[in-house]
Amino acid sequence: ICCTLYKSNTTNDFIYYLSKKNIFDRVVFFNRYVLIANYILDKISNKNFLRKLYFKKLEGMHKDFLHIQANKFYDEFLIDKKIDFTHQLVKKYLNQEVKVVLTSATIDPVCEVIAQKLGIHSYHSSKLSYVNDVCEGTLQINLAGNKSKSFDCNFIDVVVTDNLTDIDLIRIARKVVVVTKRSKLINWESLLYSFTETEIEYHVVD
């Protein structure tokens, strides 16, 4: 989803959207320098500290409320961030009655709404932890870097991704469509250099 279907980190942007009336949260947790520092720490320690703090912002919110807000987030923000190339690709596959499975590390309220908007019936996402349908502010399932665990199969016809960590999915795919910024193209070409039996298509999005 993120940077494949939309030019957005959908989890971060959704929580930012929910914080639109909270100036303190926007200044502290979404400050450019804080985001840069978190990015560096994530690369060094492989732990995204801000992501956990963002989830805590959802604590106490009802599942239905989050779904309603995710719908508003889509209509008011996300729809303007869509990447036409991949949307047309999804539309083509659906028209051909190909089974499309939406798989993302984004949280379940956002993924569910996107799947509904696109007419996709199968999807996997990270899942928030709920008690009596009230969010605990933590994840029950985290698909970040673990999307392949969602598939109980050893073959996928086509994988469409922007994410270098989806290599496990690519290994079992007949074809991969890579959606990438031009600055990351060399990284992809290096990563997939040995995939001589996989059909590879690159689509550059700037």
PDB file of N, CA and C in Angstrom, residues 48-98:
ATOM      1  N   ASN A  48      11.673   0.770  15.472  1.00  0.00           N
ATOM      2  CA  ASN A  48      11.008   2.032  15.168  1.00  0.00           C
ATOM      3  C   ASN A  48      10.283   2.519  16.423  1.00  0.00           C
ATOM      4  N   PHE A  49      10.963   3.373  17.186  1.00  0.00           N
ATOM      5  CA  PHE A  49      10.414   3.824  18.462  1.00  0.00           C
ATOM      6  C   PHE A  49       9.170   4.696  18.276  1.00  0.00           C
ATOM      7  N   LEU A  50       9.175   5.543  17.256  1.00  0.00           N
ATOM      8  CA  LEU A  50       8.031   6.418  17.036  1.00  0.00           C
ATOM      9  C   LEU A  50       6.778   5.626  16.676  1.00  0.00           C
ATOM     10  N   ARG A  51       6.972   4.534  15.912  1.00  0.00           N
ATOM     11  CA  ARG A  51       5.830   3.715  15.502  1.00  0.00           C
ATOM     12  C   ARG A  51       5.066   3.215  16.735  1.00  0.00           C
ATOM     13  N   LYS A  52       5.797   2.796  17.769  1.00  0.00           N
ATOM     14  CA  LYS A  52       5.154   2.332  18.993  1.00  0.00           C
ATOM     15  C   LYS A  52       4.418   3.470  19.698  1.00  0.00           C
ATOM     16  N   LEU A  53       5.024   4.650  19.697  1.00  0.00           N
ATOM     17  CA  LEU A  53       4.374   5.801  20.320  1.00  0.00           C
ATOM     18  C   LEU A  53       3.113   6.196  19.560  1.00  0.00           C
ATOM     19  N   TYR A  54       3.173   6.089  18.233  1.00  0.00           N
ATOM     20  CA  TYR A  54       1.996   6.402  17.420  1.00  0.00           C
ATOM     21  C   TYR A  54       0.839   5.477  17.780  1.00  0.00           C
ATOM     22  N   PHE A  55       1.133   4.191  17.956  1.00  0.00           N
ATOM     23  CA  PHE A  55       0.073   3.243  18.294  1.00  0.00           C
ATOM     24  C   PHE A  55      -0.554   3.580  19.649  1.00  0.00           C
ATOM     25  N   LYS A  56       0.263   4.072  20.585  1.00  0.00           N
ATOM     26  CA  LYS A  56      -0.269   4.442  21.905  1.00  0.00           C
ATOM     27  C   LYS A  56      -1.299   5.557  21.792  1.00  0.00           C
ATOM     28  N   LYS A  57      -1.194   6.361  20.729  1.00  0.00           N
ATOM     29  CA  LYS A  57      -2.153   7.444  20.512  1.00  0.00           C
ATOM     30  C   LYS A  57      -3.550   6.910  20.204  1.00  0.00           C
ATOM     31  N   LEU A  58      -3.630   5.636  19.807  1.00  0.00           N
ATOM     32  CA  LEU A  58      -4.909   5.027  19.461  1.00  0.00           C
ATOM     33  C   LEU A  58      -5.552   4.321  20.658  1.00  0.00           C
ATOM     34  N   GLU A  59      -4.844   4.277  21.769  1.00  0.00           N
ATOM     35  CA  GLU A  59      -5.350   3.574  22.947  1.00  0.00           C
ATOM     36  C   GLU A  59      -6.678   4.171  23.410  1.00  0.00           C
ATOM     37  N   GLY A  60      -7.655   3.296  23.663  1.00  0.00           N
ATOM     38  CA  GLY A  60      -8.962   3.732  24.134  1.00  0.00           C
ATOM     39  C   GLY A  60      -9.968   4.025  23.039  1.00  0.00           C
ATOM     40  N   MET A  61      -9.520   3.993  21.781  1.00  0.00           N
ATOM     41  CA  MET A  61     -10.430   4.255  20.655  1.00  0.00           C
ATOM     42  C   MET A  61     -11.144   2.971  20.235  1.00  0.00           C
ATOM     43  N   HIS A  62     -12.436   3.081  19.988  1.00  0.00           N
ATOM     44  CA  HIS A  62     -13.233   1.928  19.597  1.00  0.00           C
ATOM     45  C   HIS A  62     -12.945   1.551  18.147  1.00  0.00           C
ATOM     46  N   LYS A  63     -13.021   0.265  17.868  1.00  0.00           N
ATOM     47  CA  LYS A  63     -12.756  -0.234  16.513  1.00  0.00           C
ATOM     48  C   LYS A  63     -13.658   0.440  15.478  1.00  0.00           C
ATOM     49  N   ASP A  64     -14.918   0.609  15.794  1.00  0.00           N
ATOM     50  CA  ASP A  64     -15.850   1.250  14.856  1.00  0.00           C
ATOM     51  C   ASP A  64     -15.467   2.705  14.599  1.00  0.00           C
ATOM     52  N   PHE A  65     -15.039   3.404  15.657  1.00  0.00           N
ATOM     53  CA  PHE A  65     -14.604   4.793  15.502  1.00  0.00           C
ATOM     54  C   PHE A  65     -13.396   4.876  14.574  1.00  0.00           C
ATOM     55  N   LEU A  66     -12.444   3.968  14.760  1.00  0.00           N
ATOM     56  CA  LEU A  66     -11.248   3.962  13.907  1.00  0.00           C
ATOM     57  C   LEU A  66     -11.615   3.689  12.456  1.00  0.00           C
ATOM     58  N   HIS A  67     -12.577   2.815  12.242  1.00  0.00           N
ATOM     59  CA  HIS A  67     -13.010   2.514  10.874  1.00  0.00           C
ATOM     60  C   HIS A  67     -13.652   3.744  10.231  1.00  0.00           C
ATOM     61  N   ILE A  68     -14.484   4.441  10.978  1.00  0.00           N
ATOM     62  CA  ILE A  68     -15.115   5.669  10.466  1.00  0.00           C
ATOM     63  C   ILE A  68     -14.059   6.708  10.131  1.00  0.00           C
ATOM     64  N   GLN A  69     -13.094   6.873  11.018  1.00  0.00           N
ATOM     65  CA  GLN A  69     -12.030   7.846  10.788  1.00  0.00           C
ATOM     66  C   GLN A  69     -11.146   7.446   9.607  1.00  0.00           C
ATOM     67  N   ALA A  70     -10.932   6.140   9.439  1.00  0.00           N
ATOM     68  CA  ALA A  70     -10.136   5.668   8.301  1.00  0.00           C
ATOM     69  C   ALA A  70     -10.842   5.975   6.988  1.00  0.00           C
ATOM     70  N   ASN A  71     -12.166   5.880   6.967  1.00  0.00           N
ATOM     71  CA  ASN A  71     -12.938   6.263   5.780  1.00  0.00           C
ATOM     72  C   ASN A  71     -12.780   7.744   5.475  1.00  0.00           C
ATOM     73  N   LYS A  72     -12.855   8.572   6.506  1.00  0.00           N
ATOM     74  CA  LYS A  72     -12.677  10.017   6.321  1.00  0.00           C
ATOM     75  C   LYS A  72     -11.257  10.329   5.857  1.00  0.00           C
ATOM     76  N   PHE A  73     -10.289   9.653   6.455  1.00  0.00           N
ATOM     77  CA  PHE A  73      -8.883   9.825   6.077  1.00  0.00           C
ATOM     78  C   PHE A  73      -8.685   9.505   4.604  1.00  0.00           C
ATOM     79  N   TYR A  74      -9.304   8.429   4.147  1.00  0.00           N
ATOM     80  CA  TYR A  74      -9.187   8.053   2.734  1.00  0.00           C
ATOM     81  C   TYR A  74      -9.785   9.135   1.837  1.00  0.00           C
ATOM     82  N   ASP A  75     -11.001   9.571   2.156  1.00  0.00           N
ATOM     83  CA  ASP A  75     -11.720  10.525   1.295  1.00  0.00           C
ATOM     84  C   ASP A  75     -11.107  11.915   1.326  1.00  0.00           C
ATOM     85  N   GLU A  76     -10.578  12.318   2.470  1.00  0.00           N
ATOM     86  CA  GLU A  76     -10.088  13.683   2.627  1.00  0.00           C
ATOM     87  C   GLU A  76      -8.596  13.835   2.355  1.00  0.00           C
ATOM     88  N   PHE A  77      -7.854  12.732   2.411  1.00  0.00           N
ATOM     89  CA  PHE A  77      -6.398  12.825   2.258  1.00  0.00           C
ATOM     90  C   PHE A  77      -5.827  11.819   1.268  1.00  0.00           C
ATOM     91  N   LEU A  78      -6.085  10.541   1.512  1.00  0.00           N
ATOM     92  CA  LEU A  78      -5.340   9.490   0.803  1.00  0.00           C
ATOM     93  C   LEU A  78      -5.671   9.416  -0.680  1.00  0.00           C
ATOM     94  N   ILE A  79      -6.912   9.683  -1.036  1.00  0.00           N
ATOM     95  CA  ILE A  79      -7.318   9.548  -2.434  1.00  0.00           C
ATOM     96  C   ILE A  79      -6.502  10.465  -3.351  1.00  0.00           C
ATOM     97  N   ASP A  80      -6.044  11.586  -2.813  1.00  0.00           N
ATOM     98  CA  ASP A  80      -5.242  12.522  -3.601  1.00  0.00           C
ATOM     99  C   ASP A  80      -3.785  12.079  -3.724  1.00  0.00           C
ATOM    100  N   LYS A  81      -3.405  11.028  -3.006  1.00  0.00           N
ATOM    101  CA  LYS A  81      -2.033  10.531  -3.022  1.00  0.00           C
ATOM    102  C   LYS A  81      -1.884   9.266  -3.878  1.00  0.00           C
ATOM    103  N   LYS A  82      -2.930   8.865  -4.555  1.00  0.00           N
ATOM    104  CA  LYS A  82      -2.883   7.582  -5.256  1.00  0.00           C
ATOM    105  C   LYS A  82      -1.890   7.612  -6.416  1.00  0.00           C
ATOM    106  N   ILE A  83      -1.292   6.454  -6.669  1.00  0.00           N
ATOM    107  CA  ILE A  83      -0.369   6.271  -7.787  1.00  0.00           C
ATOM    108  C   ILE A  83      -1.158   5.616  -8.921  1.00  0.00           C
ATOM    109  N   ASP A  84      -1.361   6.350  -9.985  1.00  0.00           N
ATOM    110  CA  ASP A  84      -2.252   5.906 -11.062  1.00  0.00           C
ATOM    111  C   ASP A  84      -1.817   4.573 -11.668  1.00  0.00           C
ATOM    112  N   PHE A  85      -0.519   4.382 -11.840  1.00  0.00           N
ATOM    113  CA  PHE A  85      -0.023   3.174 -12.496  1.00  0.00           C
ATOM    114  C   PHE A  85      -0.503   1.918 -11.776  1.00  0.00           C
ATOM    115  N   THR A  86      -0.324   1.874 -10.465  1.00  0.00           N
ATOM    116  CA  THR A  86      -0.697   0.670  -9.726  1.00  0.00           C
ATOM    117  C   THR A  86      -2.209   0.540  -9.564  1.00  0.00           C
ATOM    118  N   HIS A  87      -2.904   1.646  -9.499  1.00  0.00           N
ATOM    119  CA  HIS A  87      -4.364   1.570  -9.450  1.00  0.00           C
ATOM    120  C   HIS A  87      -4.932   0.984 -10.741  1.00  0.00           C
ATOM    121  N   GLN A  88      -4.351   1.380 -11.862  1.00  0.00           N
ATOM    122  CA  GLN A  88      -4.785   0.810 -13.140  1.00  0.00           C
ATOM    123  C   GLN A  88      -4.446  -0.671 -13.221  1.00  0.00           C
ATOM    124  N   LEU A  89      -3.319  -1.044 -12.640  1.00  0.00           N
ATOM    125  CA  LEU A  89      -2.900  -2.448 -12.627  1.00  0.00           C
ATOM    126  C   LEU A  89      -3.889  -3.288 -11.809  1.00  0.00           C
ATOM    127  N   VAL A  90      -4.261  -2.786 -10.641  1.00  0.00           N
ATOM    128  CA  VAL A  90      -5.233  -3.487  -9.801  1.00  0.00           C
ATOM    129  C   VAL A  90      -6.564  -3.614 -10.533  1.00  0.00           C
ATOM    130  N   LYS A  91      -6.994  -2.534 -11.151  1.00  0.00           N
ATOM    131  CA  LYS A  91      -8.260  -2.543 -11.891  1.00  0.00           C
ATOM    132  C   LYS A  91      -8.234  -3.572 -13.012  1.00  0.00           C
ATOM    133  N   LYS A  92      -7.096  -3.665 -13.712  1.00  0.00           N
ATOM    134  CA  LYS A  92      -6.966  -4.636 -14.805  1.00  0.00           C
ATOM    135  C   LYS A  92      -7.075  -6.058 -14.288  1.00  0.00           C
ATOM    136  N   TYR A  93      -6.369  -6.348 -13.204  1.00  0.00           N
ATOM    137  CA  TYR A  93      -6.406  -7.704 -12.635  1.00  0.00           C
ATOM    138  C   TYR A  93      -7.805  -8.063 -12.147  1.00  0.00           C
ATOM    139  N   LEU A  94      -8.481  -7.121 -11.505  1.00  0.00           N
ATOM    140  CA  LEU A  94      -9.834  -7.386 -11.019  1.00  0.00           C
ATOM    141  C   LEU A  94     -10.802  -7.619 -12.172  1.00  0.00           C
ATOM    142  N   ASN A  95     -10.644  -6.847 -13.242  1.00  0.00           N
ATOM    143  CA  ASN A  95     -11.500  -7.033 -14.425  1.00  0.00           C
ATOM    144  C   ASN A  95     -11.270  -8.388 -15.072  1.00  0.00           C
ATOM    145  N   GLN A  96     -10.051  -8.913 -14.934  1.00  0.00           N
ATOM    146  CA  GLN A  96      -9.720 -10.230 -15.475  1.00  0.00           C
ATOM    147  C   GLN A  96     -10.072 -11.354 -14.500  1.00  0.00           C
ATOM    148  N   GLU A  97     -10.690 -10.970 -13.377  1.00  0.00           N
ATOM    149  CA  GLU A  97     -11.097 -11.915 -12.327  1.00  0.00           C
ATOM    150  C   GLU A  97      -9.906 -12.671 -11.732  1.00  0.00           C
ATOM    151  N   VAL A  98      -8.768 -11.973 -11.699  1.00  0.00           N
ATOM    152  CA  VAL A  98      -7.583 -12.500 -11.025  1.00  0.00           C
ATOM    153  C   VAL A  98      -7.737 -12.233  -9.526  1.00  0.00           C
TER     154      VAL A  98
END
